[in-house]
Amino acid sequence: MSQEKILKQVEVRNPGETEFHQAVTEVYESVKPLLDSSEKYRNFKIFERMVEPERFISFRVTWMDDRGEVQVNRGFRIQMNSAIGPYKGGLRFHPSVNLSILKFLAFEQTFKNALTGLPMGGGKGGSDFDPKGKSDQEVMRFCQNFMLELEKHIGHRTDVPAGDIGVGGREIGYLFGAYRKARNEFTGVLTGKGQGWGGSLIRPEATGYGLVYFANNMLGTKNKTIENKRCLVSGSGNVAQYTIEKIIQLGGIPSSASDSSGYIVDEKGITMEKLAFIKDLKNNRRGRISEYVNAFPEAKYFETDHSADHNPLWNIKADCAFPCATQNEINALDANNLVGNKITMLAEGANMPCTPEAIEVFLSNEVMYSPGKASNAGGVATSGLEMSQNYMGYNWTAEEVDNKLQGIMKDIHDTCLAAAEKYGHKGNYMVGANIAGFIKVADSMIAQGVI
Ligand code: NDP
Ligand code: 2IT
């Protein structure tokens, strides 16, 4: 099928699923020269197969809120591709969750997981349930009812979910408890578990730490490091918190954080003490980032105007940027503002936080840019290490896991650069990540026949 036909068919088969179209188009454009030159990928219809989930499950989740009112939500699991291992990927609980968002995430996850070098296929799931403002009991009842259905479709050798937006340690605990009860078995069916019940050390930190390790590798190609670099970070959840932590540990200066209501700017830099405040605020008190300025009045808080054509957070002077909140949070105007302020590097912590137009701005202005499927892969890689430890019935030390994580991030970095250079796009991490991830999955699919 020609380029137009393949992308057209994705649009026709998945009407209105704009995020999914966006993710598919990016990968397609990167691998097109490979498809053009390789008869085997064309004859085996590899790309056409990759954009069709192997299976997706959609179900009703009914639960009772604290007032005794019955609530109805939607639950999903996209089992995208299992050519190189069991389906693996997070669960997102957010009111915006729909098939388009989960399909884009599952599609990206397939290539990301291939890049880690570990045997994990691609999957993603979640619900339009909004944990914000819910009591612990409500979250627990929701998780139990969600798992009542999901447990029929997952397993430690079949499909291993984990966290994502709105799903952290608390939710994984409730989900794991419900699975164990339903199946009467204790297996590593979820990752991101607690330390005492099968979790891996460093998994909570892994996405953010891995992101900064990756960024340091990128800067290393120009004989630079993150030390003394001013860094913009968006988000204030799991990924943002440990990105900020690792930037501080490596001598950088994180100067912002955000949530969906607004952002804080702390020109003096977020210190370990200030980060401890953010962790307690977000993970225990479940408050808003605006409260940061009450504790640290030297910082400033700005509300986000969601109807504006750009986000002023990305117009603050800095050397590096780490978007760690959500998809499409940086558009072309934001990218131009970053370029105007002479940003040297942007590494994606979130999945697909930059629009295609924003990426174009970075690439054409020689800003070092890395796609989430490469630079945020440390989270799922450490999930893979958690699975290995569960299979072995053994735990590695924090130092052992952290060393493996650093090695994996370096390998992913080098793999992206090597693939980019081989296919004529020297220094382009996006093309390199897409091609290297694609080849691994594609060749495995071909070896396993037409199924
Ligand atoms: P969390 O739920 O811990 O934090 C999400 C953060 O992003 C919060 O600060 C949240 O603000 C903000 N946010 C969420 N949605 C929006 C939105 N629509 N507009 C503005 N801000 C928003 O999630 P994570 O930190 O786990 O995930 C962040 C990103 O990283 C996601 O893109 C996720 O897919 C990706 N990722 C996560 C991994 C992981 O291991 N957890 C691994 C790899 C990637 P608020 O509280 O107001 O909603
Ligand atoms: O987007 C991601 O890579 C994640 N949310 C983590 C997935 C995982 O299985 O650890």
Short mmCIF file of C-alpha atoms and ligand atoms in Angstrom, two decimals, residues 77 88-92 105 109 112-113 120 123-124 160-165 191-192 203 207 239 349-351 372 376-384 387, ligand 2:
data_model
loop_
_atom_site.label_atom_id
_atom_site.label_comp_id
_atom_site.label_asym_id
_atom_site.label_seq_id
_atom_site.Cartn_x
_atom_site.Cartn_y
_atom_site.Cartn_z
CA ARG A 77 -7.10 -2.42 27.83
CA LYS A 88 3.28 -4.37 28.90
CA GLY A 89 2.29 -0.79 29.62
CA GLY A 90 0.59 1.47 32.09
CA LEU A 91 -2.97 2.21 33.16
CA ARG A 92 -4.18 5.82 32.98
CA LEU A 105 -0.07 5.22 24.01
CA GLN A 109 4.70 1.65 24.00
CA LYS A 112 9.55 2.00 23.45
CA ASN A 113 9.54 -1.46 24.97
CA MET A 120 8.09 -6.84 26.54
CA GLY A 123 -0.12 -2.44 25.76
CA LYS A 124 -1.94 0.35 27.55
CA VAL A 160 1.40 -6.85 32.88
CA PRO A 161 -0.07 -3.37 33.54
CA ALA A 162 1.58 -0.61 35.62
CA GLY A 163 0.99 3.05 36.50
CA ASP A 164 0.58 6.15 34.35
CA ILE A 165 -1.33 9.42 34.89
CA THR A 191 4.61 -3.55 38.24
CA GLY A 192 5.16 -0.57 40.47
CA ARG A 203 10.82 1.67 40.04
CA THR A 207 11.15 7.27 34.63
CA VAL A 239 7.79 11.61 36.38
CA GLY A 349 9.38 12.72 29.93
CA ALA A 350 5.70 12.58 29.05
CA ASN A 351 4.40 10.57 26.09
CA GLY A 372 9.41 10.05 24.89
CA ASN A 376 11.09 8.09 29.16
CA ALA A 377 11.73 4.35 28.63
CA GLY A 378 13.49 4.03 31.99
CA GLY A 379 10.13 3.51 33.70
CA VAL A 380 9.02 0.54 31.68
CA ALA A 381 12.59 -0.80 31.56
CA THR A 382 12.62 -0.93 35.35
CA SER A 383 9.17 -2.53 35.21
CA GLY A 384 10.89 -5.19 33.07
CA MET A 387 9.23 -8.70 36.26
O1 2IT B 2 4.35 5.13 29.45
C1 2IT B 2 4.98 4.28 30.10
O2 2IT B 2 6.02 3.78 29.68
C2 2IT B 2 4.47 3.93 31.43
N1 2IT B 2 3.47 4.50 31.87
C3 2IT B 2 5.14 2.84 32.22
C4 2IT B 2 4.68 1.49 31.76
C5 2IT B 2 5.16 0.32 32.57
O3 2IT B 2 4.68 -0.78 32.25
O4 2IT B 2 5.96 0.47 33.49
#
